[in-house]
Each structure stands twice: as structure tokens, then as C-alpha cells.
mmCIF file of C-alpha atoms in Angstrom:
data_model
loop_
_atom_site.group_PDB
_atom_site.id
_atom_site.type_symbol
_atom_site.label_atom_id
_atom_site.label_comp_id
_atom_site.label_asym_id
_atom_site.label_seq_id
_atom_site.Cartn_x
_atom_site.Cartn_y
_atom_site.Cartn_z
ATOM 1 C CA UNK Y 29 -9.093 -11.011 24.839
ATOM 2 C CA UNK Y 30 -8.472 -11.628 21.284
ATOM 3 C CA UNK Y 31 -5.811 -9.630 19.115
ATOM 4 C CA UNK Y 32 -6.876 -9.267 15.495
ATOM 5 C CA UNK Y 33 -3.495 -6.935 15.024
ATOM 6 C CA UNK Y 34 -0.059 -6.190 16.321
ATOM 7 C CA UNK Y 35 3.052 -4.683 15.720
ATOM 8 C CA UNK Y 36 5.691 -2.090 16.683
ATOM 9 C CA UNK Y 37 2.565 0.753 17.291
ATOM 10 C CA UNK Y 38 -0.739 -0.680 16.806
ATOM 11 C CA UNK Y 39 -2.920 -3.097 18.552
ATOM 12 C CA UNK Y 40 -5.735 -4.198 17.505
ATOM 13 C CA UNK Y 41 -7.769 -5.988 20.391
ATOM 14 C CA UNK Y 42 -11.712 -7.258 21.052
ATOM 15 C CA UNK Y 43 -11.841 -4.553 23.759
ATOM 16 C CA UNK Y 44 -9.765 -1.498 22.861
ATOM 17 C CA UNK Y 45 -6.916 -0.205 20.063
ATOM 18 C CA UNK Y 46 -4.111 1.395 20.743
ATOM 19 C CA UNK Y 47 -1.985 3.720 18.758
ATOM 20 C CA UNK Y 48 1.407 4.845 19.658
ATOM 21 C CA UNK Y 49 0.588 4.499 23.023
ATOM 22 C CA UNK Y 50 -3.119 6.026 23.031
ATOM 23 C CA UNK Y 51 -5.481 3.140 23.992
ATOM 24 C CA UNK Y 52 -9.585 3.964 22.490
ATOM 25 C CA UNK Y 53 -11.643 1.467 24.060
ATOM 26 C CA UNK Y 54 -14.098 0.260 21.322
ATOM 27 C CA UNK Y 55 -16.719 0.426 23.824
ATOM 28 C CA UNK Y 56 -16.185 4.336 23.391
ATOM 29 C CA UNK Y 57 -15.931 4.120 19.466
ATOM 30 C CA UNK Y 58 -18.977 5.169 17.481
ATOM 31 C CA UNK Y 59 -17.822 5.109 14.665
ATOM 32 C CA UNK Y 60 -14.436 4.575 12.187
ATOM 33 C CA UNK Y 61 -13.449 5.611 8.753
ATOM 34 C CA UNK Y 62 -10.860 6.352 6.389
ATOM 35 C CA UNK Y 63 -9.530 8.947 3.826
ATOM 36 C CA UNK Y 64 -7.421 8.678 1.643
ATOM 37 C CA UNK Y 65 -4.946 11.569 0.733
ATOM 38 C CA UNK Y 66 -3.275 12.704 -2.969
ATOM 39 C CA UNK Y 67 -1.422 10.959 -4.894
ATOM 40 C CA UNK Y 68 2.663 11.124 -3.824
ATOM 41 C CA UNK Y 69 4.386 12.225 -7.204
ATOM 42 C CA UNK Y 70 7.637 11.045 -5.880
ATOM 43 C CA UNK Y 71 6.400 7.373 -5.491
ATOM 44 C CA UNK Y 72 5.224 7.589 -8.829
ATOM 45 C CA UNK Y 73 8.593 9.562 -10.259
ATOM 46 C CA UNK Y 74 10.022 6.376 -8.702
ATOM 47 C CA UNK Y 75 7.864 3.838 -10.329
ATOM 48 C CA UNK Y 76 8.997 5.831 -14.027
ATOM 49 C CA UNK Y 77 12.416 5.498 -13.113
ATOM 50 C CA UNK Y 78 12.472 1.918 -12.196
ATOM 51 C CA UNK Y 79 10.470 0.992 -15.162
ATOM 52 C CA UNK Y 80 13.087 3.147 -17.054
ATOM 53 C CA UNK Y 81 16.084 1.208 -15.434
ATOM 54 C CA UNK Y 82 14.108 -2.331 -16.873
ATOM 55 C CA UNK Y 83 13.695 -0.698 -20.709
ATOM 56 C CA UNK Y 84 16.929 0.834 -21.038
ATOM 57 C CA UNK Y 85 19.177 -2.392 -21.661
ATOM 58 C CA UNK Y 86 16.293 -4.103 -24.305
ATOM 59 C CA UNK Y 87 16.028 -0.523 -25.410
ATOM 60 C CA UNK Y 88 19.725 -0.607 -26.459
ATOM 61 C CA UNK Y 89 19.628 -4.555 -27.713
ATOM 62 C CA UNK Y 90 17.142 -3.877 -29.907
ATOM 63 C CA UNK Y 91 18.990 -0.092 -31.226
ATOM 64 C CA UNK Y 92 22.315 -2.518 -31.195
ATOM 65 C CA UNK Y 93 20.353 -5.490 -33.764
ATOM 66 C CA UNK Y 94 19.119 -2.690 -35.820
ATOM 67 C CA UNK Y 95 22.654 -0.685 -35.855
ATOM 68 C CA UNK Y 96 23.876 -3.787 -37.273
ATOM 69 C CA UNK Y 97 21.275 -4.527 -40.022
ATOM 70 C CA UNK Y 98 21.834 -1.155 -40.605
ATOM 71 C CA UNK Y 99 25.578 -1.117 -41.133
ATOM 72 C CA UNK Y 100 25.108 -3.375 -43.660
ATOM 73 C CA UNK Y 101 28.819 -4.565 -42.730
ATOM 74 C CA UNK Y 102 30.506 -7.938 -43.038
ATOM 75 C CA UNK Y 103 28.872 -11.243 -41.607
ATOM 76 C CA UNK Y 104 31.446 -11.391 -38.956
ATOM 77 C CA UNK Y 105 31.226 -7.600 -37.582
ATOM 78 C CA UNK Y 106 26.823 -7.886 -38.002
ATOM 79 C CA UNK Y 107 26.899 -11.046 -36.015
ATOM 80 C CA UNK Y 108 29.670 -9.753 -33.261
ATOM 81 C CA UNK Y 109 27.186 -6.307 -33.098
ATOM 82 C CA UNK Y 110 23.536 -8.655 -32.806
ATOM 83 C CA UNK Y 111 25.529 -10.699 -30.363
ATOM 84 C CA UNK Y 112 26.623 -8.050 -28.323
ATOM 85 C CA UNK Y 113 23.164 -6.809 -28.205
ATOM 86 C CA UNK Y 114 21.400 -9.948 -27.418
ATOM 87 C CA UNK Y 115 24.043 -10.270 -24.200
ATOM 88 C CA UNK Y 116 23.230 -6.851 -23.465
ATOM 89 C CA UNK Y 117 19.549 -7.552 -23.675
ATOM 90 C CA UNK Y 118 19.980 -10.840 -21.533
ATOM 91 C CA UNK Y 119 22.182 -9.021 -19.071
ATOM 92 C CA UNK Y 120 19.319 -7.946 -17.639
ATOM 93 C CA UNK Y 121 17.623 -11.172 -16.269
ATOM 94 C CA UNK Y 122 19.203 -10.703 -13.097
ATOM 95 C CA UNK Y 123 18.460 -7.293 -12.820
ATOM 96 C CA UNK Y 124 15.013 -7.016 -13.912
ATOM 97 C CA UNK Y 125 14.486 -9.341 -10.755
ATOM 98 C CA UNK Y 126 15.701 -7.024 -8.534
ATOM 99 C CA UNK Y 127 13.883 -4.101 -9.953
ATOM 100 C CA UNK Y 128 10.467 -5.975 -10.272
ATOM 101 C CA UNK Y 129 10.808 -6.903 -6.623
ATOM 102 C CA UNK Y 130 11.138 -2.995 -5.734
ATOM 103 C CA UNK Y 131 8.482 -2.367 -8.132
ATOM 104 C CA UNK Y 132 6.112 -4.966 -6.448
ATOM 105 C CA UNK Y 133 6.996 -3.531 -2.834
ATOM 106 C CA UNK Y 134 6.144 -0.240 -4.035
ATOM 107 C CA UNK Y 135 2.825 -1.235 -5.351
ATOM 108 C CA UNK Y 136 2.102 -2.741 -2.028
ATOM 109 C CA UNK Y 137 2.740 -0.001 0.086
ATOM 110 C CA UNK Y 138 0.919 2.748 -2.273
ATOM 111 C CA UNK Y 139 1.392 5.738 -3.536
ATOM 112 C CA UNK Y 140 -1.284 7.374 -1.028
ATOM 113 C CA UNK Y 141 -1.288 8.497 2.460
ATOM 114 C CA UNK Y 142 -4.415 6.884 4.145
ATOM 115 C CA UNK Y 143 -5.596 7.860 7.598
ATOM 116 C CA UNK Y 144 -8.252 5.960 9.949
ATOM 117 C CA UNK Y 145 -10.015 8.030 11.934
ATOM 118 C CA UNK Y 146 -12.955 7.603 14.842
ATOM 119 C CA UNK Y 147 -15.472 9.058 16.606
ATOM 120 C CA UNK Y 148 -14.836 8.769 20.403
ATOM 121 C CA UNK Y 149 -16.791 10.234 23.314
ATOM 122 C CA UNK Y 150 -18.189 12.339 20.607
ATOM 123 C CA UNK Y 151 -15.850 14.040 19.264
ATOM 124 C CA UNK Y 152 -13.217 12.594 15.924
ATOM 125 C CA UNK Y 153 -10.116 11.668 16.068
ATOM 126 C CA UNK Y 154 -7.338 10.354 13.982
ATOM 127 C CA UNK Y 155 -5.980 6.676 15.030
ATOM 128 C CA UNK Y 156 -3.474 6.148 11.780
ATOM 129 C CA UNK Y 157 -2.122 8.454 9.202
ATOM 130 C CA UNK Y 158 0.397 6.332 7.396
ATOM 131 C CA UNK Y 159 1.575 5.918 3.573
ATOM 132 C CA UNK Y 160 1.900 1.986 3.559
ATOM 133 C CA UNK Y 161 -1.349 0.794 2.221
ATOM 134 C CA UNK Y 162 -1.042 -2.859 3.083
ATOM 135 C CA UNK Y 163 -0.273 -2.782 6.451
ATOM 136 C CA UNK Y 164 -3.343 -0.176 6.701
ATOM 137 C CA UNK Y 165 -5.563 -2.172 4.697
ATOM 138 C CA UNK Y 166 -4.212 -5.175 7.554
ATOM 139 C CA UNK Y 167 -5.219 -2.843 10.464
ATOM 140 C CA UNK Y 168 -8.544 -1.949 9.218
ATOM 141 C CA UNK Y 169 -9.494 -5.119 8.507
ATOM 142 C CA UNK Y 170 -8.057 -6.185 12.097
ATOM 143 C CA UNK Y 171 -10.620 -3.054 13.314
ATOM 144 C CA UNK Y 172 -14.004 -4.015 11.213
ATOM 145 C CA UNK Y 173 -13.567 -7.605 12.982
ATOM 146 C CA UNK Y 174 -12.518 -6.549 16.244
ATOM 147 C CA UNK Y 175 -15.914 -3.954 16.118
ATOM 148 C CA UNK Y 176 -18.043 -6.836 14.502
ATOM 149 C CA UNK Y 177 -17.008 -9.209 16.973
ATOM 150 C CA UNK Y 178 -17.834 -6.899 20.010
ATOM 151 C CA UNK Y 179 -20.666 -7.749 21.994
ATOM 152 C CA UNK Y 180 -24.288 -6.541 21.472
ATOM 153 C CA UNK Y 181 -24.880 -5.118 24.226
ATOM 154 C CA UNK Y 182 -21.528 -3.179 24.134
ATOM 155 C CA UNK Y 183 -22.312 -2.217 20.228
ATOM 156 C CA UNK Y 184 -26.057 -1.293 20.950
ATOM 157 C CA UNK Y 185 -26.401 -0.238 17.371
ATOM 158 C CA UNK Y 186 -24.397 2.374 17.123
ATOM 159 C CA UNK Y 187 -20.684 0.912 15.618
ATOM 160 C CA UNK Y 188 -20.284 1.915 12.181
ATOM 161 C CA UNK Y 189 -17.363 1.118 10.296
ATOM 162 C CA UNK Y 190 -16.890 1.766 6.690
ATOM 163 C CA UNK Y 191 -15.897 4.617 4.342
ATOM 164 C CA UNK Y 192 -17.254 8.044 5.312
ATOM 165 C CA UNK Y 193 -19.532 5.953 7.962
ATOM 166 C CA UNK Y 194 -20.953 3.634 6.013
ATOM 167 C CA UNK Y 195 -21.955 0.115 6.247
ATOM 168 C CA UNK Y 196 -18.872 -2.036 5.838
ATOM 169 C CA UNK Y 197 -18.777 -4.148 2.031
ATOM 170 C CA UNK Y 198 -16.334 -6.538 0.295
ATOM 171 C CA UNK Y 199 -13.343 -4.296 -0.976
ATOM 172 C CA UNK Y 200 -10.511 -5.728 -2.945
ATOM 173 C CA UNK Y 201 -8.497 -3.017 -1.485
ATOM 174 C CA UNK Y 202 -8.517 -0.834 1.747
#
């Protein structure tokens, strides 16, 4: 037996998946699939606000550089105000690292709900509904081997996986 995919819930196997307990022999899979749900607003709300925290500081380096031109005030106070700015401005390096990496992680997860479904003994059936689009782009990937690697006498034909049912193709994302 070889596992294409593991963790916490789902196992991906050459001879069955199981989901939160439910084993689906892929003997008894026809055919597999995925949607893919609306758009979360909140995941993007939290994408605005995180790009929001990164422009703020520059935002107010840059207002600080022109406050000074501005001014038009001695050498001393226009450098001490640009200077300020600039500081405020590279304040956030460290930051902006933090922030990116949250920004990257969201990215990777998505901003969709995907679900996987089957059809077994006939009849469809969900195997995944989750919003973390990497680890389901891992577990269908782990499913269109485990189904391609099957046997051809157990496939006979009929295993299908793709989107809506059709034949599987490259995709740069699940």
C-alpha cells in the first residue's frame, strides 16, 4: 500500500481514502471532482487591511518630507521633520516582514471554500469541504495519483477525475 497523503483527517492511499473517519475504497469510486465556492469577503477585508497596515507608515514619511518642504522653515527644523519621516518610513522594515508573511499565508490558503466530491456506489458524495486551498490542492493531487496508479482491472475505464468529471490536465492551481 502506498500513501500519496496524510494528516490529522485525510488519507490518501492506492486502495481507499478516508475522511474524518469515513474510508471510500477507490475500487468503489467512479468518479471525483471539485467546486469551488464564493469568494470569502472577510479574507479579502483582511488582505485590505494588511496591505493598509504596510502603506500607512510610507504613507506618513512621504506626507512628513512634503510637510517639511512645505513649511518652508529653517534648515535645521526641515531636516529634523525629513528625518523624522525617513525613520518613520524605515521603521517599517521589520514590520512589513511580518505582515508580508501573513499576507503570503493568506494567499496560500485562499480566499475560497473548495469541496471534493465523488461518486460512490452510485450515488455523490462530498469527501472535503475545506477553505485552505493548498492543502486541498495537496489532497487532490494525492487523489488523481492514487486513482491513476490503481490497477486496470480495478479502474476498468470508468475512474474519472477532473473538474465537473472531466479528463484530468496540467493546472497551476487546484
Amino acid at each position: 500500500m502506498i500513501t500519496y497523503y496524510d494528516d490529522k483527517s485525510v488519507q490518501v492511499t492506492s486502495t481507499a481514502v478516508r475522511v474524518d473517519g469515513r474510508s471510500y475504497p477507490l475500487a468503489e469510486l467512479s468518479m471525483v471532482w471539485h467546486r469551488r465556492g464564493d469568494r470569502s469577503w472577510r479574507v479579502l477585508a483582511g488582505r485590505g487591511a494588511i496591505g493598509a497596515a504596510l502603506a500607512g507608515p510610507l504613507v506618513a514619511a512621504v506626507l512628513g518630507i512634503g510637510l517639511a518642504v512645505w513649511l518652508h522653515r529653517s534648515a535645521v527644523v526641515t531636516i529634523a521633520i525629513v528625518g523624522a519621516s525617513v525613520l518613520v518610513g524605515l521603521g517599517i522594515g521589520p514590520l512589513a516582514d511580518v505582515l508580508f508573511e501573513h499576507l503570503d499565508r493568506s494567499y496560500a490558503r485562499g480566499s475560497r471554500e473548495l469541496e471534493m466530491w465523488a461518486r460512490w456506489r452510485g450515488r455523490p458524495v462530498r469527501l472535503l469541504h475545506t477553505g485552505d486551498a493548498l492543502r486541498f490542492g495537496q489532497i487532490y493531487r494525492a487523489m488523481q495519483r492514487a486513482m491513476d496508479s490503481a490497477p486496470a482491472a480495478q479502474r476498468a475505464g470508468q475512474k474519472v477525475i477532473g473538474p465537473f468529471g472531466s479528463s484530468p490536465r496540467p493546472r497551476s492551481r487546484p
